[in-house]
Amino acid sequence: MIPAAFEYAVPRSLEDAVAVLADCEAGTAAILAGGMSLLPTMKLRLAAPALLVDIGRLRELAGISRASGRLRIGALTTHAELLAAPELAEWRVFAETAGVLGDPQVRNRGTFGGSLAQAHPAADWPAVFLALRGVACLRGSRGERSVRSEDFFTGVLTTAIAEGEILTHVTFPAGDGRSGAAYSKMRQQASGMALAGVAARITLDTAGRIEESTVGVTGIGGAPFRARSIEQRLSGLLPTPSILEESCADVPEADPTNDLHADADYRRQLLRVHATRALTRALERARSAIP
Amino acid sequence: MRRDAPPDLIGARVPRVEDPRLLAGRGAYVDDLQLPGMLQLDILRSPHAHARICELDVSMARALPGVVAVYTGRDLAQFLKPVPSAGGMQGFNAPPHHVLAVDRVRFVGEGVAAVLAQDRYIARDARELINVTYDVLPAVTDPGVALTPQAPVLHDDIGSNRAFELRIGNDTQAALAASERIISGRFINQRVIPGPMETRGAVAHFEPWEGRLTVWLSTQAPHLMKREFARYLDFPEHRLRVVAPDVGGAFGAKNNPYAEELLAAALSLKHGVPLKWIEERSEHMLATSHARAQAVEVHAGVRADGTVQALHYRLTADMGAYYHAITHIGPMMTAALMTGAYRIAHAATDIISVFTNATPTDPYRGFGRAEATYFIERTMDLIARELGLDVLEVRRRNLIRPEEFPCTTPTGHVHESGNFQLCLDRALERFDYEGTRREQARLRAAGRYLGIGIATHAWRAGFPSVPGGKGYVTSGWEKSTVSIDAAGKIRVVIGTSPHGQGVVTTTAQIVAQQFGLLPQDVRVIHGDTDAVAQGNGTMGSRSLVVGGSATLLAAQQVRAKAIRLAAHLLQIDPRQVVLESACFRDAGNSQRGIALTEVAAHAFAGPRDLPDGMEPCLEAAVLFEPANFTTCFGTHVCAVEVDVQTGAAAIRRYIAIDDAGRAINPTLVEGQIHGGLAQGIGQALMEGASYDSAGQPLAASLLDYATPKASDLPHFEVELTETPSTVNPLGARGIGEAGAIGAPPAVVNAVLDALAPLGVRHLDMPLTPQRVWRAIQEARA
Amino acid sequence: MNISLRVNGRPVEAVVEPRLLLVHFLRERLRLTGTHIGCDTSQCGACTVHLDGRAVKSCTVLAVQADGCDITTIEGLAAEGELHPLQAAFQEQHALQCGFCTPGMIMASLELLGRAIVPDDREIRAALEGNRCRCTGYQNIVAAVRTACERS
Ligand SMILES: Cc1cc2nc3c(=O)[nH]c(=O)nc-3n(C[C@H](O)[C@H](O)[C@H](O)COP(=O)(O)OP(=O)(O)OC[C@H]3O[C@@H](n4cnc5c(N)ncnc54)[C@H](O)[C@@H]3O)c2cc1C
Ligand code: FES
Ligand code: FES
C-alpha cells in the first residue's frame, strides 16, 4: 500500500521534462502520467524509482486534433476523454474500447499514452493502436522521432520508447468512408484486464470486398501483436459470417500464456471468438460508413 | 386480541437509524481512530508455504529512524503463549500456533516478524529491511495428498496431518446394502475468502496509571474477544475493555482472536503506549481466515422413484495450517445437516479433518451449512439425472412435509418447524417452471443453452449453548437490557454486535412496538464491553433470533411493570390498562389515561410512591437461551445461460423464496438475502483460493481473486414467507445466511442443466468460463 | 514538498513527503476519515473522492499530484447537516449495510447525476465497475442511484 520514498519533479514544459530526464542516471527515473499503472506497481513495491517526473500537468500533451488527413491524440488524453470525444465519431472503436477499459475512476486519470508506454500484456489500447496502424511520436534529448505501431511493442512490458524519451502523441489515419473498426474483449473476472482483446479494422473496396484488414491482439501473449494470418486470409474476399469465422480459426503467430485464468488452449479459443466478433462488428461499421 | 400495537412496527419497512452518520462519512471504523503518541504495528509475512527459518536479521530494521522495536517469533515466545484455537474443546489436539512463527512457517502469509514504528510509512519501510533466509520444505495444500504417507507433515508432535476424525449419524451400511440402487458422486466446496471490505484492524491502548487496557477491534464479538484476550494476556477481565466500533463487514472472518490482534494488545501492555495495527488487503487475502474447503464422497441408496433410503458421506475438511477459533466446527455442522430438507432414514458422515500448508479456515456466512446444502442439493440433481427423473420430482418425493415437524434427523438435528413445500411451490409459480422448461427447449433448438437450477435448502441458525463446553463460542445465550429514562425514552443495551445487519433498527422496532413509541425514541447501545456488561456477539444468524428475543422479553417485562405502575397511578386494576401510543388508558373509561412520560418520571420516585414491593426505575435485563436451533429454509430457482463459445455463464433470472419466520423489517431481511446471494453466486462462478503445488496461493490479491462487481450480478427477485419459529418468542428464524447457502447449488445445478445436452455431467466450483469451456470440450471429445 | 489545494471548499496548505498518498493525506492529516481504504490494488473504490469534479481513487493519487486542485470528499457532500439527495436515496433504498463501501459508492455515482438521460440499471452497474461492496449484492445501490438520478 505504501510506495518507497522518491524524489518528485514537476517540469513546466515538454522541453523541461526532456531535460530533467536527460539529467538522470539510466533506470532511476520514471515518467508519471495518470499514475494508474505506475502508482499501483509502486504501492506493491514492484517498482521503486528514485525520481518521478510528473508530466501530468503538461496540457500541450493532451487533446485530440486533426491535421493533414490524420487524427492526433495527445499522450495525456485520458480514457474518459476518449470515451466521450466527438472528434473520434468516425472511429467508434475508441469509445467502445474506453468503455470496457477499467472503471470510471481509472478512466478519469489514466492516459492513452501511459497505456501504450506501459505495454501491459493485457491492456486494451495496444490492440487498437495496432489495428488502426497508429504512429507514435517520441521526444527525447536528441529530438523527435516516430515509430509505427507494428514496431512499437518489443516484448513483455517493453516498447520502442528509449530511456529519457517521452511519448508525446499518436497519429492515426482519419476515417475514409469505407472503413470500420471494432474492439471485442473478454475481461479477466478479477482484474478486469483483457483475457483476450481483439481490435479489428476493415476497409472495403467499391465492390464490397475486403481491401485491407488489420487485427490487433492483446491479452493472449506476453506482448500485443498483429494477427497477420487473419489479415492475409481475408484480403480480397467478399466477407460473409462464415468467412470471417473461418479466417479466425487458427492464428499460428499467437503464443498464448498459461495462467490461473486461462490456459493456452482457452486463450486460443478466446482469440478465435473475439477476433470473429470484432471483425463482424468492424465489417458492419465499414459498410455503414459507405455513404 | 391485539389491543396495544399501533403503530405496527413489527413487519414495517422502517429506514435504518444507523445510516445517516455512515452516509455522511462520519462513521468510526477502527482505522479512523487516532490517539496521541500512537505507534504503528506492521507484520512481515512468510513468502513460503513450508520452510524452516534459518536466519532472521532484524538489525537494519531496528536501526531505521522512527522504529521503536522489532520482534521475532522467538522474542515473543519468551513472554507470550501460543494463540488460543479450536475453542479449547476437549479431545482436540490443537497444535501450538505461535503469534509469530517460531523457527518454522507453515503457510504463505504466516507472520514472521513485527515492526513497531512511529507511523505506517516508516513501519512499512522497516519491514523491507528485515532479512530472512529460509530453508524451504516440501509443502502440501491438497487435503487428499496430505493424508498420504509420503506427504510432508506439518506438525511433528501430531505425527501426521490428521487433525481429527469423527463419525456423525446412524448406521448406513445395512441400509445402503439393502437399497435398490446406489448412486455415487464426489463434490467439492472449494476454499474461498470471506473478504469483508474492511480488512482486520486493532487499536490497543494500555493506560498504566489506570491499570486499564482498551482494545478497539474490527470484530463481530467484542464480548467473546474480551474473555479470550483477558485469558490470553493474563490480564484482569474487569479492567479490559473491548470495543467493536463500526465494523466494515465480517461474514464470519472476524470471530477469531487473531495473532496480530493479540500481539497489538500485548505490545501495548509491554510498551505502555497506544498502537495500531491495520491489515493491508494483500495481507488479508493470506492471513485472515479462509473458509469452506470441504469435499465429500457421496453414496446414496435410492429407490427407482427417487426416494432416498440412505446417505453416506466421507468428508474431508481442510483445516489449513492451524486451527482458528472454531475451525473444527465446520465439518461437524456439515455432517449434522447433511440430509438438508429431506426425510432420509439412514444418514452418516465420516469426517477426516486435515492440516495443510494453507491459510487456516474458519467460519464464513453459512459455515458448515452452505457446504451441507451444496452437497445434498448436488446429490439430489445427480440422483434425478441417474434415475431419469425431473429434479423437482426427486425433491418433492423426499421433502419433509409440514405435518412431520418437529423432525429429528439421523444426525441428531431437530428441525423444530417449517413448511418447505410452501417456498418450493411459490418459487416455481413465480418462476413459471413449466413455461421456462418450454423456453429452454426452444432455445436449445436454436443452439442456445439455458439451464434451470433449483435448491431447496434447510439448515439451522441461532445456536443454543453446547453442554459441557467451556471454551470459545459454546454459549448460546444473549442478553438485553431495556430501560426507560425519566423522560420516557428508551435505552436498550444489547450483547450482540451488529455490523451491517441493521439490528439497531430492528431492536428499536421491537422495543418501540411494545410501548407505542417510534423507533427514534429508542437508542440502542452495543459493541462496547464497558457499556454492555454481558453478551456474546453477532454470528450464525443469531442477532435477531437470540438477541432480539432477549430484547423482546426484556421490553415485555418493562412494559408489564410500567402497566402495573400506571394502574397504581390511575387506581385501577392492571388488567384494565391499555397501552397505546405511549399512553396508558383505562379500558373502562377512555377519558382517563396517563402518559408514558409521566409514568416514567414517577418510576424514579422513592419506593413509598410505588406499588407495594415495586422497585424504582423501569428497567429489565433478560438473558435468553434458545432451547434449540431454529430451522431456516427456502427455495431458490434460477435460469442461467451459457455461452458455449467462451464458457461464460450469465444468470438470466434468480428467484429466492426464503422463510424469515417473523420478519421484523422485510427491507433489511431482503438486503441480507441480496448480500448472501452475491457471495453465493461469487462462490459458484468466480471465487476460489487455490494453491499451486509448492503451496503458493494463485489468487493472492484482488487482481486474481474475483469477487462479484455490480455488473456480474443479476437483479434478484426475493420474496419472503413467514412461518413462525417455535423456539423463540419472536418467531424469527435467522435469515443472514440464506443467500450464501442457497445460491451455490442453485447456480451450479442450472449450469449443469444447461450443459446436459452437450454431455457435461460434472463441474466443480468456481464455474469460471475457462472451466466450463474445458468441460464442454472434454464432453465433446 | 509544499502543496496548496482546496478540500471541501476550504483552502489547505501542507508540507508533505512526495510519496504520501492522497487518501492518507485526507484521512490522517486532515482527519477526513469518511474516505476509506479497502484494498491495495486500486480496485475497490472505497477511497473515491472528486478531484476537480471527477471521481478518482485517492489511494492511487499522490497528495502532490493534487497540488492546486479542488477536492471533494464525502464529508463535503452533506451541506449543513442535510443529506445530499444521493445520500438520502441510499438510506431510503437500504443501499448500505456495513457502510464501509458507501462513501466511495456515493462519490463514484455522483458523476451520473444531473445528466439529461436517466441511466438504466445496466448503465448504473457499469458505472459502479470501480467499486466493490461485499454486503449488499448491489441491488439496492443500483436502486438508490436510479432514484437519485430520476430526481436530479
Ligand atoms: C483498477 C484498474 C483497472 C484497470 N483496468 C484496465 C483495463 O481494463 N484495460 C487497460 O488497458 N488498462 C487498465 N488499467 C490500466 C490503465 O489503463 C492505466 O491508466 C494505463 O495503463 C496507464 O496510463 P497512465 O497515464 O495512468 O500511466 P502511468 O501509470 O502514469 O504510467 C505508466 C507507465 O508508462 C510510462 N509513461 C506514462 N506516460 C508516458 C509518456 N507519455 N511517455 C513515456 N512514458 C510514459 C510511465 O513511466 C510508466 O512506466 C487499469 C488500472 C487500474 C488501476
Ligand atoms: S482503496 Fe483505493 S481502490 Fe481500494
Ligand atoms: S455496505 Fe458493506 S461493503 Fe458495501
Coordinates of N, CA, C and O in Angstrom, one line a residue, chain B residues 296-366:
Chain B
V296 N -16.7 -34.1 -0.4 CA -17.3 -35.3 0.1 C -17.4 -36.4 -1.0 O -17.5 -36.0 -2.2
E297 N -17.2 -37.6 -0.6 CA -17.6 -38.7 -1.5 C -19.0 -39.2 -1.0 O -19.2 -39.5 0.2
V298 N -19.9 -39.2 -1.9 CA -21.3 -39.5 -1.6 C -21.7 -40.8 -2.1 O -21.4 -41.2 -3.2
H299 N -22.4 -41.6 -1.2 CA -23.1 -42.8 -1.7 C -24.5 -42.6 -1.2 O -24.8 -42.5 0.0
A300 N -25.4 -42.6 -2.2 CA -26.9 -42.5 -1.8 C -27.6 -43.8 -2.3 O -27.5 -44.2 -3.4
G301 N -28.3 -44.4 -1.3 CA -29.1 -45.5 -1.6 C -30.5 -45.1 -2.0 O -31.1 -44.4 -1.2
V302 N -31.0 -45.4 -3.2 CA -32.2 -44.8 -3.6 C -33.2 -45.9 -4.2 O -32.7 -47.0 -4.6
R303 N -34.4 -45.6 -4.2 CA -35.4 -46.4 -5.0 C -35.6 -45.8 -6.3 O -35.3 -44.6 -6.6
A304 N -36.1 -46.5 -7.2 CA -36.3 -46.1 -8.6 C -37.2 -44.8 -8.7 O -37.1 -44.0 -9.6
D305 N -38.1 -44.6 -7.7 CA -38.9 -43.5 -7.8 C -38.3 -42.2 -7.2 O -38.9 -41.2 -7.1
G306 N -37.0 -42.4 -6.8 CA -36.3 -41.2 -6.3 C -36.2 -41.1 -4.8 O -35.5 -40.2 -4.3
T307 N -36.9 -41.9 -4.1 CA -36.8 -41.9 -2.6 C -35.4 -42.2 -2.2 O -34.8 -43.2 -2.6
V308 N -34.9 -41.4 -1.3 CA -33.5 -41.6 -0.8 C -33.7 -42.4 0.5 O -34.3 -42.0 1.5
Q309 N -33.1 -43.6 0.5 CA -33.2 -44.5 1.6 C -32.0 -44.4 2.6 O -32.2 -44.6 3.8
A310 N -30.9 -44.1 2.0 CA -29.7 -44.0 2.9 C -28.7 -43.1 2.2 O -28.6 -43.0 1.0
L311 N -27.9 -42.4 3.1 CA -26.9 -41.4 2.5 C -25.7 -41.5 3.4 O -25.7 -41.4 4.6
H312 N -24.6 -41.7 2.7 CA -23.3 -41.7 3.4 C -22.3 -40.8 2.8 O -22.2 -40.7 1.6
Y313 N -21.6 -40.0 3.6 CA -20.6 -39.1 3.1 C -19.3 -39.5 3.8 O -19.2 -39.8 5.0
R314 N -18.2 -39.4 3.0 CA -16.9 -39.4 3.5 C -16.4 -38.0 3.3 O -16.2 -37.6 2.1
L315 N -16.3 -37.2 4.4 CA -16.0 -35.8 4.2 C -14.5 -35.5 4.6 O -14.1 -35.8 5.7
T316 N -13.9 -34.8 3.7 CA -12.5 -34.4 4.0 C -12.6 -32.9 4.2 O -13.0 -32.2 3.3
A317 N -12.1 -32.4 5.3 CA -12.2 -31.0 5.6 C -10.8 -30.4 5.8 O -10.0 -31.0 6.6
D318 N -10.5 -29.4 5.1 CA -9.2 -28.7 5.1 C -9.1 -27.7 6.2 O -9.8 -26.7 6.1
M319 N -8.4 -28.0 7.3 CA -8.3 -27.0 8.4 C -7.3 -25.9 8.1 O -7.4 -24.8 8.7
G320 N -6.4 -26.1 7.1 CA -5.3 -25.1 6.9 C -4.2 -25.5 7.9 O -4.2 -26.6 8.4
A321 N -3.3 -24.6 8.1 CA -2.1 -24.9 8.8 C -2.3 -25.1 10.3 O -1.5 -25.8 11.0
Y322 N -3.3 -24.3 10.9 CA -3.5 -24.4 12.3 C -5.1 -24.3 12.5 O -5.8 -24.0 11.5
Y323 N -5.5 -24.6 13.7 CA -6.9 -24.3 14.0 C -7.0 -22.8 14.3 O -6.2 -22.2 15.0
H324 N -8.1 -22.2 13.7 CA -8.5 -20.9 14.3 C -9.6 -21.2 15.3 O -9.7 -22.4 15.7
A325 N -10.3 -20.2 15.7 CA -11.2 -20.4 16.9 C -12.1 -21.6 16.8 O -12.2 -22.4 17.7
I326 N -12.9 -21.7 15.7 CA -13.8 -22.8 15.6 C -13.7 -23.5 14.3 O -14.7 -24.1 13.7
T327 N -12.5 -23.6 13.8 CA -12.3 -24.3 12.5 C -12.9 -25.7 12.5 O -13.5 -26.1 11.5
H328 N -12.8 -26.4 13.6 CA -13.2 -27.8 13.7 C -14.7 -27.9 13.6 O -15.2 -29.0 13.4
I329 N -15.5 -26.8 13.9 CA -16.9 -26.9 13.9 C -17.5 -27.1 12.5 O -18.6 -27.7 12.3
G330 N -16.8 -26.6 11.5 CA -17.4 -26.6 10.2 C -17.8 -27.9 9.7 O -19.0 -28.2 9.4
P331 N -16.9 -28.9 9.7 CA -17.3 -30.2 9.2 C -18.4 -30.9 10.0 O -19.2 -31.6 9.5
M332 N -18.3 -30.6 11.3 CA -19.4 -31.2 12.2 C -20.7 -30.7 11.9 O -21.7 -31.4 11.8
M333 N -20.8 -29.4 11.6 CA -22.0 -28.7 11.2 C -22.5 -29.3 9.9 O -23.7 -29.6 9.7
T334 N -21.6 -29.5 8.9 CA -21.9 -30.1 7.6 C -22.6 -31.4 7.8 O -23.6 -31.8 7.3
A335 N -21.9 -32.2 8.7 CA -22.4 -33.6 8.9 C -23.8 -33.5 9.6 O -24.7 -34.3 9.2
A336 N -24.0 -32.6 10.5 CA -25.2 -32.6 11.3 C -26.4 -32.2 10.3 O -27.5 -32.7 10.6
L337 N -26.1 -31.5 9.3 CA -27.2 -31.0 8.4 C -27.1 -31.7 7.0 O -27.7 -31.2 6.1
M338 N -26.5 -32.8 6.9 CA -26.2 -33.5 5.6 C -27.5 -33.8 4.9 O -27.5 -33.9 3.7
T339 N -28.6 -34.1 5.6 CA -29.8 -34.5 5.0 C -30.7 -33.4 4.4 O -31.7 -33.6 3.8
G340 N -30.2 -32.1 4.7 CA -30.9 -31.0 4.1 C -32.3 -30.9 4.5 O -32.7 -31.1 5.6
A341 N -33.2 -30.7 3.5 CA -34.6 -30.5 3.7 C -35.4 -31.8 3.6 O -36.6 -31.8 3.5
Y342 N -34.6 -32.9 3.6 CA -35.3 -34.2 3.3 C -35.4 -35.2 4.4 O -34.6 -35.1 5.4
R343 N -36.3 -36.1 4.2 CA -36.5 -37.1 5.2 C -35.7 -38.3 4.7 O -36.0 -38.9 3.7
I344 N -34.6 -38.6 5.4 CA -33.8 -39.7 5.0 C -33.5 -40.5 6.2 O -32.9 -40.0 7.2
A345 N -33.9 -41.7 6.2 CA -33.9 -42.5 7.4 C -32.5 -42.9 7.9 O -32.2 -43.0 9.1
H346 N -31.6 -43.1 7.0 CA -30.3 -43.5 7.4 C -29.3 -42.6 6.8 O -29.2 -42.4 5.6
A347 N -28.5 -42.0 7.6 CA -27.5 -41.0 7.1 C -26.3 -40.9 8.1 O -26.5 -40.9 9.3
A348 N -25.2 -40.8 7.5 CA -24.0 -40.7 8.4 C -22.9 -40.0 7.6 O -22.8 -40.2 6.4
T349 N -22.0 -39.3 8.3 CA -20.8 -38.7 7.7 C -19.6 -39.2 8.5 O -19.6 -39.1 9.7
D350 N -18.6 -39.7 7.8 CA -17.3 -39.9 8.4 C -16.4 -38.7 8.0 O -16.1 -38.5 6.9
I351 N -16.0 -38.0 9.1 CA -15.2 -36.8 8.9 C -13.7 -37.1 9.0 O -13.3 -37.8 10.0
I352 N -12.9 -36.6 8.1 CA -11.5 -36.6 8.3 C -11.0 -35.2 8.1 O -11.2 -34.6 7.0
S353 N -10.5 -34.6 9.1 CA -10.0 -33.2 9.1 C -8.5 -33.2 9.0 O -7.8 -34.0 9.6
V354 N -8.0 -32.3 8.1 CA -6.6 -32.4 7.7 C -5.9 -31.1 7.8 O -6.5 -30.0 7.5
F355 N -4.7 -31.1 8.3 CA -3.9 -29.9 8.2 C -3.1 -29.8 6.9 O -2.6 -30.9 6.4
T356 N -3.1 -28.6 6.3 CA -2.4 -28.4 5.1 C -1.6 -27.1 5.2 O -1.8 -26.3 6.1
N357 N -0.7 -26.9 4.3 CA 0.1 -25.7 4.3 C -0.6 -24.6 3.6 O -0.2 -24.0 2.6
A358 N -1.7 -24.2 4.2 CA -2.6 -23.2 3.7 C -3.1 -22.4 4.8 O -3.0 -22.8 6.0
T359 N -3.7 -21.2 4.5 CA -4.3 -20.3 5.5 C -5.4 -21.1 6.3 O -6.2 -21.9 5.7
P360 N -5.4 -21.0 7.6 CA -6.4 -21.6 8.4 C -7.8 -21.2 8.0 O -8.0 -20.1 7.5
T361 N -8.7 -22.2 8.1 CA -10.1 -21.9 7.7 C -10.9 -21.7 9.0 O -10.5 -22.1 10.1
D362 N -12.0 -21.0 8.8 CA -12.9 -20.7 10.0 C -14.2 -20.3 9.3 O -14.4 -20.5 8.2
P363 N -15.2 -19.8 10.1 CA -16.5 -19.5 9.5 C -16.5 -18.5 8.4 O -15.7 -17.6 8.3
Y364 N -17.5 -18.7 7.6 CA -17.9 -17.8 6.5 C -19.4 -18.0 6.4 O -19.9 -19.1 6.4
R365 N -20.1 -16.9 6.3 CA -21.5 -16.9 6.0 C -22.0 -18.2 5.6 O -21.7 -18.7 4.4
G366 N -22.8 -18.9 6.4 CA -23.3 -20.2 6.1 C -22.4 -21.4 6.5 O -22.6 -22.5 6.1

